[in-house]
Backbone as CSV, one residue per row, in Angstrom:
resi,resn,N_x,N_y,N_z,CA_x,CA_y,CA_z,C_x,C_y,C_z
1,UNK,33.232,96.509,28.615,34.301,96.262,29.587,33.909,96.786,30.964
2,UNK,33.648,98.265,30.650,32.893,98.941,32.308,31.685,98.088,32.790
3,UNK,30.954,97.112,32.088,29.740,96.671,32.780,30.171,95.159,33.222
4,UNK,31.344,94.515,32.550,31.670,93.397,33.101,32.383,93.437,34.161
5,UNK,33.080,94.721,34.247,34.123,94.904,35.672,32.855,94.860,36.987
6,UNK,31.846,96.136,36.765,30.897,96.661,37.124,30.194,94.946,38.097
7,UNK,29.513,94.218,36.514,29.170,93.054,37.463,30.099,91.942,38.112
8,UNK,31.669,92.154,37.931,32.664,91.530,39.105,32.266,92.250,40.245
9,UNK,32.660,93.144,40.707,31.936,93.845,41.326,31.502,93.681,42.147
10,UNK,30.094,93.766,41.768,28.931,93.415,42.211,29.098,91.698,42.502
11,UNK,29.569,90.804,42.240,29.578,89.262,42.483,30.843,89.876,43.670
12,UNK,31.512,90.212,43.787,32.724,90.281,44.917,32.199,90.763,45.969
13,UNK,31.503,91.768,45.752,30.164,91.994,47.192,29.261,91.219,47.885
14,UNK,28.431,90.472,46.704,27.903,89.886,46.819,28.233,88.475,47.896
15,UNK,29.343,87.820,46.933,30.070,86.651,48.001,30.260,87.029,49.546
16,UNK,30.580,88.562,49.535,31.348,88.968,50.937,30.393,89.196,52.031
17,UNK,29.223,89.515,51.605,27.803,89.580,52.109,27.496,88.606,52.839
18,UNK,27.583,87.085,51.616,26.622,86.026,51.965,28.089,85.343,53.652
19,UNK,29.357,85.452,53.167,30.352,85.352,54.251,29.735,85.763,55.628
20,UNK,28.939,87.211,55.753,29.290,87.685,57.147,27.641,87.067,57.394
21,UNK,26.699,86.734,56.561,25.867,86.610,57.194,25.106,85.825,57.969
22,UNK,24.352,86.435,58.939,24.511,85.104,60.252,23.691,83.883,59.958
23,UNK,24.359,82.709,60.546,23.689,81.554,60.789,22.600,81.121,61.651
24,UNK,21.089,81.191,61.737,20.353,81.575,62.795,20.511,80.097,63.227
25,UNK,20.532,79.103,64.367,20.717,78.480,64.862,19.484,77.642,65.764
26,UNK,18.677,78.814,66.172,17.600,78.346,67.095,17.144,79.680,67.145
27,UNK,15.562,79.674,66.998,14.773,80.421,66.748,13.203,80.164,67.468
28,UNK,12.827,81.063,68.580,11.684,80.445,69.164,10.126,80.884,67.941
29,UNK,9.023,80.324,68.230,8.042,80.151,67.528,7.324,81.353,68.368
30,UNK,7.311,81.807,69.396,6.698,83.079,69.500,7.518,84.301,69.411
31,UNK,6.999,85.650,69.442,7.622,86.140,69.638,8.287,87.064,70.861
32,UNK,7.599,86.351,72.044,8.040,86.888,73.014,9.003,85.749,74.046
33,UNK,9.287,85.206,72.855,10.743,84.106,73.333,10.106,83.086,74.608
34,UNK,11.972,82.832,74.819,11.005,81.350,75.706,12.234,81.794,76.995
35,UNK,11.585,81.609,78.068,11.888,81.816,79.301,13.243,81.097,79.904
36,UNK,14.242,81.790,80.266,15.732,80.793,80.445,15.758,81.200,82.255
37,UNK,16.256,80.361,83.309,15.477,80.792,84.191,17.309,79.540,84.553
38,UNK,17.694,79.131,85.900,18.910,78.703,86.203,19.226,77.300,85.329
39,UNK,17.951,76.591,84.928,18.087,75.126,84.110,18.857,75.086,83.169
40,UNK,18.716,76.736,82.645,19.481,76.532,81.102,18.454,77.156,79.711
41,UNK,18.524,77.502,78.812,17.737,77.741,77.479,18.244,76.393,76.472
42,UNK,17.958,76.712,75.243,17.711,75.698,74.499,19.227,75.260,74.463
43,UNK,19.617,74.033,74.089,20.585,73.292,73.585,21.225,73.238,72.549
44,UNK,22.234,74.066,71.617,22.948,74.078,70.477,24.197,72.657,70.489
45,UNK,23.673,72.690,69.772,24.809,70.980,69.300,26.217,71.437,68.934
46,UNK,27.040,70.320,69.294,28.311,70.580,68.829,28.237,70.226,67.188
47,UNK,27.206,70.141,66.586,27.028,69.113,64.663,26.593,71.158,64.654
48,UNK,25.966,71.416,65.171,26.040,72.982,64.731,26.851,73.780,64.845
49,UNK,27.900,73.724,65.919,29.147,74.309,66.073,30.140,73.953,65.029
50,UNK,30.095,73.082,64.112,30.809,72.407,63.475,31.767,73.518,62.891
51,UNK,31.223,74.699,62.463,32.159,75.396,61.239,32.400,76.662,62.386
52,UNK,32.653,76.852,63.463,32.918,78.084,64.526,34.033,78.011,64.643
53,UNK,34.803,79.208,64.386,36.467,79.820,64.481,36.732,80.612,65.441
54,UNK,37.818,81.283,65.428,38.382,82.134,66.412,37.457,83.511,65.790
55,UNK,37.072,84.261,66.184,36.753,85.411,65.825,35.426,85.656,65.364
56,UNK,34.795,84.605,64.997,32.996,84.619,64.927,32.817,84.800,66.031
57,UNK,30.832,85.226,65.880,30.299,85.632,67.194,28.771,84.890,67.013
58,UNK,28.609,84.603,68.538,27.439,84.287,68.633,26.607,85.287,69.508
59,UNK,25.481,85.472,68.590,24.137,86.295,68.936,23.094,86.115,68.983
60,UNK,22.910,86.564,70.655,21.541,86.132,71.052,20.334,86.789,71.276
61,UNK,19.461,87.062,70.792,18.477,87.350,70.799,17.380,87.890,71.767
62,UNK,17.701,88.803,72.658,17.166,88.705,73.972,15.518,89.825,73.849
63,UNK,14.258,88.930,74.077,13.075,89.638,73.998,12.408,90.568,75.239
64,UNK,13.169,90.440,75.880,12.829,91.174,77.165,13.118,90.411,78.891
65,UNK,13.636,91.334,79.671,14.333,91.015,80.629,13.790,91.241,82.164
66,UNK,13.886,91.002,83.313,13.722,91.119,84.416,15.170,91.770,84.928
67,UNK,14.400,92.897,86.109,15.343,93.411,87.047,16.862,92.534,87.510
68,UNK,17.971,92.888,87.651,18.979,91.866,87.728,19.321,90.603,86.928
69,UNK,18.448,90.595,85.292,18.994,89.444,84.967,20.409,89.224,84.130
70,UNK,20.884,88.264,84.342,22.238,88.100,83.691,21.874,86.703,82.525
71,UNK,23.180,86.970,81.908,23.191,86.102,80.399,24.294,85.527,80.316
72,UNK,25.019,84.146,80.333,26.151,83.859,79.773,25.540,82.779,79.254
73,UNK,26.955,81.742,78.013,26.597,80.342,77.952,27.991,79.516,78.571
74,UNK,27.210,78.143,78.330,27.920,77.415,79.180,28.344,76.816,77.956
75,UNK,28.950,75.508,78.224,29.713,74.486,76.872,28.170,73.073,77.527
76,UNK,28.311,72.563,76.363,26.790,71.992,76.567,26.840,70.335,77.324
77,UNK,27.898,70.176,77.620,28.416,69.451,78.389,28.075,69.975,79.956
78,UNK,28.023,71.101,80.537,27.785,71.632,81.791,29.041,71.781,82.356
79,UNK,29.954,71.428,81.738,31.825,71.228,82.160,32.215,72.614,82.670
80,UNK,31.706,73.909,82.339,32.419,75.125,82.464,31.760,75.905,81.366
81,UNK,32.081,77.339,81.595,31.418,78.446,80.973,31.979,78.220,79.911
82,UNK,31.322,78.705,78.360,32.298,78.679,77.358,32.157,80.429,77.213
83,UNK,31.367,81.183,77.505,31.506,82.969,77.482,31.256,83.663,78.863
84,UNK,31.788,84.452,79.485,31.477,85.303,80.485,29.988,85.998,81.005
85,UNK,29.488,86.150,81.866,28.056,86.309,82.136,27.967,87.897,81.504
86,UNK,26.754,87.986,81.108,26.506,89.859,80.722,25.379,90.224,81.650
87,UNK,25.246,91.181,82.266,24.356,91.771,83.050,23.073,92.477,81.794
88,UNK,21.931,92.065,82.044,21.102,92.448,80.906,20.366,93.599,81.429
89,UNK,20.703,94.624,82.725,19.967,95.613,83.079,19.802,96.742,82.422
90,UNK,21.299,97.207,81.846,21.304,98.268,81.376,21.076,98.159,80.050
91,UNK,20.518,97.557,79.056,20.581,97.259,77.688,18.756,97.461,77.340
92,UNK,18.214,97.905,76.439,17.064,98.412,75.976,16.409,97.658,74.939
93,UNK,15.830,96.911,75.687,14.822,95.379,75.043,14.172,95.822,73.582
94,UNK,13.673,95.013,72.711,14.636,93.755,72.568,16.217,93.898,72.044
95,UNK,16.640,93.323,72.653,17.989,93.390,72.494,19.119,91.942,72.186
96,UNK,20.241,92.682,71.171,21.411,91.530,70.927,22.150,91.668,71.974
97,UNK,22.595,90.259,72.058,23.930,90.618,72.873,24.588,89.677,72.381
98,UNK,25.824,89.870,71.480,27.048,89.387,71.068,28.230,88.799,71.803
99,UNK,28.668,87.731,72.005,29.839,87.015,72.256,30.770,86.931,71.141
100,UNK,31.768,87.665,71.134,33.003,87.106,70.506,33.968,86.298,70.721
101,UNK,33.871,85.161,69.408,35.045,84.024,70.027,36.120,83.974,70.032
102,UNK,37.368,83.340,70.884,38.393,83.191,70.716,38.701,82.020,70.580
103,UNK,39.905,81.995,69.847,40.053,80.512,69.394,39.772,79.334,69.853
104,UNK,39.944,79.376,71.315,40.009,78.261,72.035,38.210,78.316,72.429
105,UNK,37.713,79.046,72.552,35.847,79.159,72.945,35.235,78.550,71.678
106,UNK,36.038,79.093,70.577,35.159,78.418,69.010,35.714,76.957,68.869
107,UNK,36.871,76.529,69.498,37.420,75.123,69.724,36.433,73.880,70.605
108,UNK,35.870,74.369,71.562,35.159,74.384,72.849,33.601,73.980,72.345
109,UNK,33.298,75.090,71.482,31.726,75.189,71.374,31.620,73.918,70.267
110,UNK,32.692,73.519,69.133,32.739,72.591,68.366,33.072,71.028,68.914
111,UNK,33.034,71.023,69.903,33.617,69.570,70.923,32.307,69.334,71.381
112,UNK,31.857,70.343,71.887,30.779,70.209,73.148,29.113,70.844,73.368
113,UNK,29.369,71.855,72.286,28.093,72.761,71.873,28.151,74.017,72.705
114,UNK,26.885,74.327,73.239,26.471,75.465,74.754,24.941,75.854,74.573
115,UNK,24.916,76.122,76.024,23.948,76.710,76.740,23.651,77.802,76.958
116,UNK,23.134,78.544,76.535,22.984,80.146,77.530,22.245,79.325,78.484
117,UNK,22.571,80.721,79.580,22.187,80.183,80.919,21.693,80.978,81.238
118,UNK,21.924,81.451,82.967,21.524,82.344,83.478,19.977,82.667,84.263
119,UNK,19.256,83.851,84.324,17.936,84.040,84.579,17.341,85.341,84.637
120,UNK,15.896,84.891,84.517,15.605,86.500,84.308,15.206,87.244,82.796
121,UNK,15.252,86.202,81.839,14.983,86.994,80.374,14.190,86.032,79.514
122,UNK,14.050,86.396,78.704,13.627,85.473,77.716,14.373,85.764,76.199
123,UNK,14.658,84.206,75.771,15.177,84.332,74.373,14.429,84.065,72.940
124,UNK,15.177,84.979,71.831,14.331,84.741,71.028,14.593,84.354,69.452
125,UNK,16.239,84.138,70.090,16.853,84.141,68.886,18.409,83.914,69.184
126,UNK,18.940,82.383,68.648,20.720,82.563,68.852,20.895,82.091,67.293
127,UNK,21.740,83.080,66.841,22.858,82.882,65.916,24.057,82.953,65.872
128,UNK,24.726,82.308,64.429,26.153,82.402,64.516,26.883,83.250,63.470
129,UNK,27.627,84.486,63.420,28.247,85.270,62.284,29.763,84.505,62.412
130,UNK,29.839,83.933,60.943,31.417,83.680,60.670,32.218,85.122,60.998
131,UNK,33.600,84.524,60.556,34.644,85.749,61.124,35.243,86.080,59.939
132,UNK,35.269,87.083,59.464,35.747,87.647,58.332,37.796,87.880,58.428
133,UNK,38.163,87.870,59.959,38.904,88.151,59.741,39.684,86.869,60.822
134,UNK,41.379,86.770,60.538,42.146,85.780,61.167,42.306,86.459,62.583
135,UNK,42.261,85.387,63.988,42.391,85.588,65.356,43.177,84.704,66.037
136,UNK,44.609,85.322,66.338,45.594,84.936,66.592,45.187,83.569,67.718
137,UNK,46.005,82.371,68.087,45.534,81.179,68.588,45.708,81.639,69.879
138,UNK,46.239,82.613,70.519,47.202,83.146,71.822,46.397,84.113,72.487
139,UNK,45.371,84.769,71.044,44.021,86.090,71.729,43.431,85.597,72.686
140,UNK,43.064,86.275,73.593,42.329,85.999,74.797,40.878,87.551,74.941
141,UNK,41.553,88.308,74.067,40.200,89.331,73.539,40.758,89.799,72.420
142,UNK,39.704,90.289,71.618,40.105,91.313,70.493,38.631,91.849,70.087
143,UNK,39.343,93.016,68.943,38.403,93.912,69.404,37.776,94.241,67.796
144,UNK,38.154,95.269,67.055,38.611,96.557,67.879,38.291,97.721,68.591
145,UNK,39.320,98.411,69.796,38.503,98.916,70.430,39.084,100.234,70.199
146,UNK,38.103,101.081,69.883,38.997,102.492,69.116,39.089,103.864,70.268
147,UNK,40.362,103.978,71.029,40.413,105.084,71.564,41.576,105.966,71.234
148,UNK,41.211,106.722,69.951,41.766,107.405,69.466,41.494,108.546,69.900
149,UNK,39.999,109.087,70.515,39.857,110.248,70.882,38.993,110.366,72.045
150,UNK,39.387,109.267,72.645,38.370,108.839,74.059,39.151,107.851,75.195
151,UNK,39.171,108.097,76.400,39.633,106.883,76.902,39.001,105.572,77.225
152,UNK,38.851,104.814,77.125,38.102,103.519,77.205,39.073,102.483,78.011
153,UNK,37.865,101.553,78.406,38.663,100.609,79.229,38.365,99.267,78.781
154,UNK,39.197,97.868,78.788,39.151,96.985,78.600,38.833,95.858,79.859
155,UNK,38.114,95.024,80.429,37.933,94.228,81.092,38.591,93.136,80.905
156,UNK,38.970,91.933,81.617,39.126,90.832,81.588,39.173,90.130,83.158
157,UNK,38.302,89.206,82.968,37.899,88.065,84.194,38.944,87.430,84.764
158,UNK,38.718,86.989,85.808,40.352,86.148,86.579,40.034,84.856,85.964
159,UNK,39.195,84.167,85.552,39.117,82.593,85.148,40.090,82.772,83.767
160,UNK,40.279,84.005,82.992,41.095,83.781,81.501,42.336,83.822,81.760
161,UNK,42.881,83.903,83.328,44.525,84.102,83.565,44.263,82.402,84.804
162,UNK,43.559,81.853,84.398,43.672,80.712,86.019,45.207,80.423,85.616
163,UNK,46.007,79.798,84.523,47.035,79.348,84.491,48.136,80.477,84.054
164,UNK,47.890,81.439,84.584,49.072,82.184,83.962,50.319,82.288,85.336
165,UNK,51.481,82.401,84.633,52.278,82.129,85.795,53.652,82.654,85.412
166,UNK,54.837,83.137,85.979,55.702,84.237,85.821,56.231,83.421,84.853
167,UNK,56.777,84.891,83.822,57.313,84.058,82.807,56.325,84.766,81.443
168,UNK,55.133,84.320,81.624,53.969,84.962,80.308,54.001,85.820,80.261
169,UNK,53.860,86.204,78.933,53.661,87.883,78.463,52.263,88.237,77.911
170,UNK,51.697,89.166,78.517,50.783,89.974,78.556,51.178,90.890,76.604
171,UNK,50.266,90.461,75.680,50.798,91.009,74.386,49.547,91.864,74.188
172,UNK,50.041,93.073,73.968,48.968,94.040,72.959,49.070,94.699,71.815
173,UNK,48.078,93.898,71.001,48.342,94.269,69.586,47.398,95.565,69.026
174,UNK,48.368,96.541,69.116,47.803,97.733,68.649,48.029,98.310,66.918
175,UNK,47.230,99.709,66.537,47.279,100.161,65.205,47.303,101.686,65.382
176,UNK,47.271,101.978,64.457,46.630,103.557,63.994,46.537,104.888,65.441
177,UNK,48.145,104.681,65.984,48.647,104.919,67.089,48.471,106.951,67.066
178,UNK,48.026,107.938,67.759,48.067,109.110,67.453,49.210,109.858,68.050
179,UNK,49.321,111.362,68.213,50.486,111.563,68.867,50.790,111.393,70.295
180,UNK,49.658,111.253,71.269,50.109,110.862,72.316,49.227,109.711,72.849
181,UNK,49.770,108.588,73.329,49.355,107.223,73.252,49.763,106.991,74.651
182,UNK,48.947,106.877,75.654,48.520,106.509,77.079,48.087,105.070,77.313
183,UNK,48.642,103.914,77.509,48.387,102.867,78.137,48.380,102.251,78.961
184,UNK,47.677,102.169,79.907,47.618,102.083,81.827,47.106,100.789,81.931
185,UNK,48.066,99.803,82.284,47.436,98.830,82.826,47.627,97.992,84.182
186,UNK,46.088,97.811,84.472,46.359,97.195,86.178,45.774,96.228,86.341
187,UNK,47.124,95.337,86.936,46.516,93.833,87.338,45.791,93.671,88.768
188,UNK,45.027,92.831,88.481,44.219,92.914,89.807,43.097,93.913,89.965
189,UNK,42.707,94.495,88.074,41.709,95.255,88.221,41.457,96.660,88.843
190,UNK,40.204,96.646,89.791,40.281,98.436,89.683,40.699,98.185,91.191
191,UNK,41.812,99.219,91.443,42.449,99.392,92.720,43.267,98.376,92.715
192,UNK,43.871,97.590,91.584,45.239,96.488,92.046,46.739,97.223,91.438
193,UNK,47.735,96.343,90.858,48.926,96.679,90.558,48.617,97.695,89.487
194,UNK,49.361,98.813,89.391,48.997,99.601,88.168,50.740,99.493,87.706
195,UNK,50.390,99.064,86.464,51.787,98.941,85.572,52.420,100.053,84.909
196,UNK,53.884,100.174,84.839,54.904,100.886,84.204,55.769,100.656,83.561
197,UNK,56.506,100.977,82.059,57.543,100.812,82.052,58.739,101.379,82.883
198,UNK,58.490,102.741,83.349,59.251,103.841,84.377,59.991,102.875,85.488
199,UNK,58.858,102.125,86.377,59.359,101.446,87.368,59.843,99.837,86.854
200,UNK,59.488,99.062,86.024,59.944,97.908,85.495,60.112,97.593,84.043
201,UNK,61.446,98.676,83.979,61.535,98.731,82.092,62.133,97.489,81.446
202,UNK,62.630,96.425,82.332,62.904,95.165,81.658,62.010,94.416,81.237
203,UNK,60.434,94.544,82.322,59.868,93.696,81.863,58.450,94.099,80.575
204,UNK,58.901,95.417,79.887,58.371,95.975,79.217,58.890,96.202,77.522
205,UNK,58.466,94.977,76.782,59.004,95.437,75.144,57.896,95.988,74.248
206,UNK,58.231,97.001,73.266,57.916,96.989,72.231,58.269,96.947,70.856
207,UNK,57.471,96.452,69.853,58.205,96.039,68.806,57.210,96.132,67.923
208,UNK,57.544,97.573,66.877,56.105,97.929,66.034,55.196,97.938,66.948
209,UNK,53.986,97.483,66.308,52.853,97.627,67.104,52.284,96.488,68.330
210,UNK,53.434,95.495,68.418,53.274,94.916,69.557,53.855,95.612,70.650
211,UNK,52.910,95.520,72.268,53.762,95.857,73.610,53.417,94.770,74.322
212,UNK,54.675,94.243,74.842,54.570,93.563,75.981,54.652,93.453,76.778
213,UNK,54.370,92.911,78.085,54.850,92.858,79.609,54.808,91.535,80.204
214,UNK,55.856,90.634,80.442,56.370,89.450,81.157,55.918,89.700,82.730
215,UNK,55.539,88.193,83.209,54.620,88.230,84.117,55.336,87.851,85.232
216,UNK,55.301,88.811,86.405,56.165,88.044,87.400,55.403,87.307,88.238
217,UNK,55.973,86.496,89.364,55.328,85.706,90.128,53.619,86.191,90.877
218,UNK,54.134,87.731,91.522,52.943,88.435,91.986,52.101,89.016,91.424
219,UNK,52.611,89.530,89.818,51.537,89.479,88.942,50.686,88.476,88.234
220,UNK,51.253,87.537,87.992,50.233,85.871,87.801,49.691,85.820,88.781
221,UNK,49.948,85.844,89.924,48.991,85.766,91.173,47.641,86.362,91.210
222,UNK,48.067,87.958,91.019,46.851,88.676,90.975,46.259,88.832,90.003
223,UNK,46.797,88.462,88.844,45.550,88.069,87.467,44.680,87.111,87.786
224,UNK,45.365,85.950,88.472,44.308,84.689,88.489,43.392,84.873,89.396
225,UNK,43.876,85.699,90.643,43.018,86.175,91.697,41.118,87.095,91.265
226,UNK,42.083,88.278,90.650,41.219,89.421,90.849,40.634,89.949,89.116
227,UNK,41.336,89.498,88.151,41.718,90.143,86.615,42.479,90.945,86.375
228,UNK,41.631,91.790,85.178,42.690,92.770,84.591,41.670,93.655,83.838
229,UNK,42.372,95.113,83.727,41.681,95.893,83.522,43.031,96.722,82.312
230,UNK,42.659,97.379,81.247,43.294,98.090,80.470,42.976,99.619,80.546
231,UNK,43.134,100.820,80.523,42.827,101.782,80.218,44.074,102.429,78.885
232,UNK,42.876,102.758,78.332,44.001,103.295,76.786,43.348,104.750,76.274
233,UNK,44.133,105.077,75.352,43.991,106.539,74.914,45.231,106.792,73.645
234,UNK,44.801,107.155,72.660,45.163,107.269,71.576,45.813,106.377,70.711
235,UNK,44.940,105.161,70.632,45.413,103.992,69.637,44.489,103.154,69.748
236,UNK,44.032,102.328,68.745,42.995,101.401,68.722,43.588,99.735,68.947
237,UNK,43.215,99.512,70.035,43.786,97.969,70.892,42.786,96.961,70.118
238,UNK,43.442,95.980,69.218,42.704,94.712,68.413,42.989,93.740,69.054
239,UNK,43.684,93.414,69.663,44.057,91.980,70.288,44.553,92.143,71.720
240,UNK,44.239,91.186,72.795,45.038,91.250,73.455,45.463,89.498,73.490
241,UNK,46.702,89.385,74.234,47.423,87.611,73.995,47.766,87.462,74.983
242,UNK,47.809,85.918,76.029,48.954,85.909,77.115,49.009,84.423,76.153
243,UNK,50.843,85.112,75.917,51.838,84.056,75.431,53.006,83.465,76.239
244,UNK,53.088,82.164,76.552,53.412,81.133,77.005,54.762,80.392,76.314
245,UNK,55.572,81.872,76.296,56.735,81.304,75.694,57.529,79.856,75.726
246,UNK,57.204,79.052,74.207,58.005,77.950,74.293,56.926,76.944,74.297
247,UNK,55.451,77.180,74.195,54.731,76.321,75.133,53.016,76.543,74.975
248,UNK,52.127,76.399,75.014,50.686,76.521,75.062,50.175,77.569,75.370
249,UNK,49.096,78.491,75.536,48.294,79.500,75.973,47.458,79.208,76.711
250,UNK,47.047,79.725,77.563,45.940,79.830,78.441,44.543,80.463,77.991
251,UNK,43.531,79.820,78.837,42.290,80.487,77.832,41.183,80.190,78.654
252,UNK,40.242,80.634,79.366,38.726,80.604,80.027,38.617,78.659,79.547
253,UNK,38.398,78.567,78.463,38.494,76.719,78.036,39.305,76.256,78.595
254,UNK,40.598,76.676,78.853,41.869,75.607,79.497,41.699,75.442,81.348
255,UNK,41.049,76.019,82.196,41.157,75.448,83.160,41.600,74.381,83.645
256,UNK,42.361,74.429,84.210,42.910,72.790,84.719,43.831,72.720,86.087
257,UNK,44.013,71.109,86.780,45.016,71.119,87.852,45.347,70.051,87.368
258,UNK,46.681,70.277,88.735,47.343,68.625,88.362,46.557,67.440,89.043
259,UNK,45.821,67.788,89.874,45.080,66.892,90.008,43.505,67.428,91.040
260,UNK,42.752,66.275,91.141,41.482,66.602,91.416,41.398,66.351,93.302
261,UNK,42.479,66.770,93.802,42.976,66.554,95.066,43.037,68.346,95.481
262,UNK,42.851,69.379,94.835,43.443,70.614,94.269,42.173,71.208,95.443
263,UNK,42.804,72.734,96.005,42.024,73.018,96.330,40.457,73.538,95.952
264,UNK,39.546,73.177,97.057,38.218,74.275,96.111,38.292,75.939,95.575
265,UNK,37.464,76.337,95.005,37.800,77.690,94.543,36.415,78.080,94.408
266,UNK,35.842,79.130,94.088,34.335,79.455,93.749,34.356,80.920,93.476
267,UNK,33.853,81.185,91.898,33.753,82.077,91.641,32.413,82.863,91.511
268,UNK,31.900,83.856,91.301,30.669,84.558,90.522,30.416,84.254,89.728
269,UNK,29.882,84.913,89.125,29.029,84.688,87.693,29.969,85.874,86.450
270,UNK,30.468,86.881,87.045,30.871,87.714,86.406,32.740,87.252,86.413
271,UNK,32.901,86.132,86.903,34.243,85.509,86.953,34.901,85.991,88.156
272,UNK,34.509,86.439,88.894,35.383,87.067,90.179,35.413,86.342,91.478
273,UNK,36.060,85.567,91.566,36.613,84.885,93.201,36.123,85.676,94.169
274,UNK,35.477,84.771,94.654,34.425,84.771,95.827,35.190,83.572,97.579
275,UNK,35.135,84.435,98.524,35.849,83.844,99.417,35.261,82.907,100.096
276,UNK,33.690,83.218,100.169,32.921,82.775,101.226,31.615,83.128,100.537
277,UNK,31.278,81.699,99.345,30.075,82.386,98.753,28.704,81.763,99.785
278,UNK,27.740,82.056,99.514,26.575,81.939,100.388,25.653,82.684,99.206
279,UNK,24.251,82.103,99.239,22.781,82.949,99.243,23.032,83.186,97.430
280,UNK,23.249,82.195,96.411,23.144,82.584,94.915,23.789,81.489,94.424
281,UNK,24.324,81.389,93.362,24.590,80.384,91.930,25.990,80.968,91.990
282,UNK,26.973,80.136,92.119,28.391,80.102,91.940,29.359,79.011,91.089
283,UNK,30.484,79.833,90.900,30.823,78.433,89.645,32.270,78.039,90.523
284,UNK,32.141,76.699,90.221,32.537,75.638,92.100,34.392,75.142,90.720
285,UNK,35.143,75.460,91.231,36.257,74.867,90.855,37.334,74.046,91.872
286,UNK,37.745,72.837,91.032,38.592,71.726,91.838,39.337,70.931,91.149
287,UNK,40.647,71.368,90.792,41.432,70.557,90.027,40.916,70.816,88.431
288,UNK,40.524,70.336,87.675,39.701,69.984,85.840,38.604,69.614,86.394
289,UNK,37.944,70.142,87.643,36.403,69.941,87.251,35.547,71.084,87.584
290,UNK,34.645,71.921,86.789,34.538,73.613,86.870,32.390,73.010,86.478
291,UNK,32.180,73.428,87.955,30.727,73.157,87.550,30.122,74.329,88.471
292,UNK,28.281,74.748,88.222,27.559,75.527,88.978,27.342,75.092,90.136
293,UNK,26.999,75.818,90.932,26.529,75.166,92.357,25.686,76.190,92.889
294,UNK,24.382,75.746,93.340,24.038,77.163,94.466,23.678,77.013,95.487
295,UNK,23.948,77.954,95.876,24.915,77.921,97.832,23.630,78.364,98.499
């Protein structure tokens, strides 16, 4: 009886193993990878994206880097970023660097495929890890990110709020909360609105381990503008959501206008609105059409 439980077991591990383990996708023939430079690196198909969810990650393989190089991918269409750029300076060759998806990016990459982009490195390896666990359709990050005994900060780009607009709620899905639980958040990033319930307790619920905050006019503004930044301390933040009561979510994939008459816009590489770009590679927005350009 103990050796048949014993080898369930062992088969229940086993299955859970073969679940997380990654899908290598594209794999170069040397080993000092192949050179990704502004054209683009290799081409992943949307027939390979086929089985990508909310909450898998894709990992890339990076064999060694140049001073200032950065890493994102695009959707393989050239339509718009499908992940945020990573700065590859500070990271200690060879090195992964992981994208985690959200629903709407693993929606995205299965329509259209992607590109890493960027310049400055060489690749040597992209794969795909399924997601072991469910990622709400509304996440716009998740994590988890554990500051139970540390303060840590959360990022987010102004392209993942382009459509957010008063009315949305800003949702954070927290856990394993300690006795004193500090959550500071400021829109518009470092030096913008810093949030309270103290000064705006209406627009502040919690409920269990959800907190929320409803978005007013000048805060949609300055999300779409500048981002958002979290600082936390004693609770581990798994999700964050902007929910669209009644109605759709917003998401880095959803960019859009009402029409292609809309003003221009031009961001960085790191997602940050740029007023007056000049002298580099910028990502050119106008109405539903989000392409590179360099200035």
């Amino acid at each position: 009886m103990i050796k048949n439980l014993l080898a369930l077991f062992l088969l229940i591990s086993s299955v859970a193993s073969v679940c997380a383990t990654p899908v290598v996708l594209w794999q170069s023939d040397s080993p000092e990878g192949v050179s990704v430079s502004w054209g683009g690196g290799p081409t992943i198909s949307a027939e390979q994206c086929a089985d990508f969810t909310g909450g898998g990650k894709i990992e890339v393989g990076v064999a060694s880097c140049n001073s200032g190089a950065v890493l994102l991918l695009t959707k393989g269409d050239w339509s718009g970023d499908l992940c945020p750029a990573v700065n590859l300076d500070n990271l200690t060759m060879p090195a992964t660097v992981t994208f985690s998806l959200t629903p709407a990016q693993a929606k995205s990459a299965r329509e259209f495929g992607f590109i890493p982009f960027g310049d400055g490195y060489n690749i040597s390896r992209i794969s795909y890890v399924p997601s072991e666990t469910e990622v709400d359709p509304d996440a716009i990050w998740f994590g988890s990110e554990d500051c139970r005994s540390e303060w840590k900060n959360i990022d987010l780009s102004a392209p993942l709020f382009a459509d957010a607009k008063a009315g949305d709620k800003l949702v954070f899905v927290t856990s394993d909360r300690g006795p004193e639980v500090i959550m500071q958040p400021i829109i518009g990033n470092w030096g913008g609105i810093v949030l309270n319930s103290v000064d705006n307790p209406e627009l502040f619920t919690t409920e269990g381990d959800l907190i929320s905050i409803t978005l007013t006019d000048q805060w949609a503004d300055k999300l779409k503008e500048k981002g958002f930044v979290l600082q936390a301390y004693g609770v581990v933040i798994n999700e964050i959501r902007l929910v669209t009561p009644g109605g759709d979510t917003t998401s880095i994939i959803g960019i859009g206008a009402d029409s292609n008459n809309a003003p221009v816009e031009y961001f960085n590489l790191n997602g940050l609105r740029v007023e007056n770009p000049s002298n580099g590679i910028f990502i050119r927005r106008q109405g539903d059409k989000v392409t590179k350009v360099a200035l």
